[in-house]
Amino acid sequence: MEFQSCFDIIGPIMVGPSSSHTAGVVSIGKFIHELLGDYPKEVKIVFYDSFAETYQGHGTDKALLGGLLGMDTDDSRIKNSLEWAKENGMQYEIEFESCCEYFDHPNTTIVTAKRGDCVVKVGGASLGGGLSKIFMIDDDMVAIRLSAGDDFSALASSYHPRKKVMDKAI
Amino acid sequence: MMEIQTMKELNEACQREEKSIGEIMLMMEAEKSGRDQQAIISMMEERLIKMKEAVDNGIKDATTAPSGISGGDAVKMNDYVQQGKSLSGSYISNAMSFSLATSESNARMGVIVATPTAGAAGILPGVLFSLHKNDGTPYKDLVMGLFTASMLGLVIANRSFISGAAGGCQAEVGSATAMAAGTIVELKGGTPLQAVNATAIAMKSLLGLVCDPVAGLVEVPCIKRNVIGTSIAFSAADMSLAGIESRIPCDEVIEAMYKVGNDMPRTLRETALGGLAMTETGKRVKERLFCRKS
Ligand code: SF4
């Protein structure tokens, strides 16, 4: 059962317009922010399927960048996160694909984020109603459920992308 | 630990524990989260307050959304209702105004509460604040109503879907309307079984509804579907409170919704590649906004 709590249904408190294409994506971005311990300097984003078709209308790009910058789902700065990204010197590019081979869901993104020596590649799917799932970190398949009220830094702390990358580098 | 997967189990749990649907939800949440009930109620209150703020902001805001294709209709509707012109009666008329206000706020990237999604965020606040306005249902009861709604929504979400991308608009506006119908019944003193019946009746009326947002924006037809959702919720609740039952049990309706959603082509599931999104006007809007032909 993916949906566990009454607040998975009533909530999140969020800026519009879409819980799956906006709020759930903020959470995916925020998780990556916590993985890196800060916002990334360089980001490559792949939007799949429904995300690829409708990201502009739903502000999916703004939502993801907002999350990567550390914003929560109800942060009214999300509206202007493209400008915030610029101001923080965050470089990003977005690509579009029809289907994601790693995870079968229409609302899927894979984000490669870099800050200093650390690189993480994270796959996330937004399941609806603001609930999301991280299904991949680097090349490992995982299943981390993200609900807007969760403590993302605690969820991210069991993964050590920085350390892993550093070890590989050495 | 109590696990409820179907409406049948929910109804049985209500009988066994002699509790309402909302109280069962609250009990389960406390068990699962380890928080005490008062803390959980406070969290839900916070959501009700945010919903109220979205209604209050939206109802007086005549500006258009950034897209230019929505906005200003809540003000129009509210004026019309206040002049005493509306045909629908005050419960439905007020709910229509309030849901317009919320959904228009959502389109402006304002703060709203997803119930269960942002696309369908207008329906529950619409009916709840209409109940409050028309018969003085106190806010603490509205908060309990949100627990009723979330319990019904949890069953639907876990057995079927609640997002347009996964199952079409039947899953989004359909689920929200079904939750609202059951919630009205419980708030008006109906039994859990009556609430579940209202849920089934409402969901049946929206079965098959496709997700076809113009230009992929949660505005057209989404906002007006929220408005109509409130009137279906009230009609379904009225039928159930009159003693009318759904011939197809709620769990089977939910299963049917799931199957219909799976059979829906990708073009009709929030990709904006079919339905109203692909009408002449729909395509023109998309081209104007994104300079991207498809
Ligand atoms: S048409 Fe699609 S985007 Fe609009 S409310 Fe329905 S499910 Fe949501």
Coordinates of C-alpha atoms in Angstrom, one line a residue, chain B residues 6 10 53 81 85 129 187 236 253 260 268 275:
Chain B
T6 CA -11.7 -2.1 1.2
L10 CA -14.1 -0.1 6.6
E53 CA -7.5 31.1 3.1
V81 CA -25.3 33.9 -6.1
K85 CA -30.4 34.5 -8.9
F129 CA -17.4 25.6 3.6
L187 CA -21.4 15.2 8.5
A236 CA -25.1 11.7 -4.4
V253 CA -17.0 0.6 -8.5
V260 CA -11.3 1.7 -17.1
L268 CA -6.2 10.8 -22.5
G275 CA -9.8 15.3 -25.8

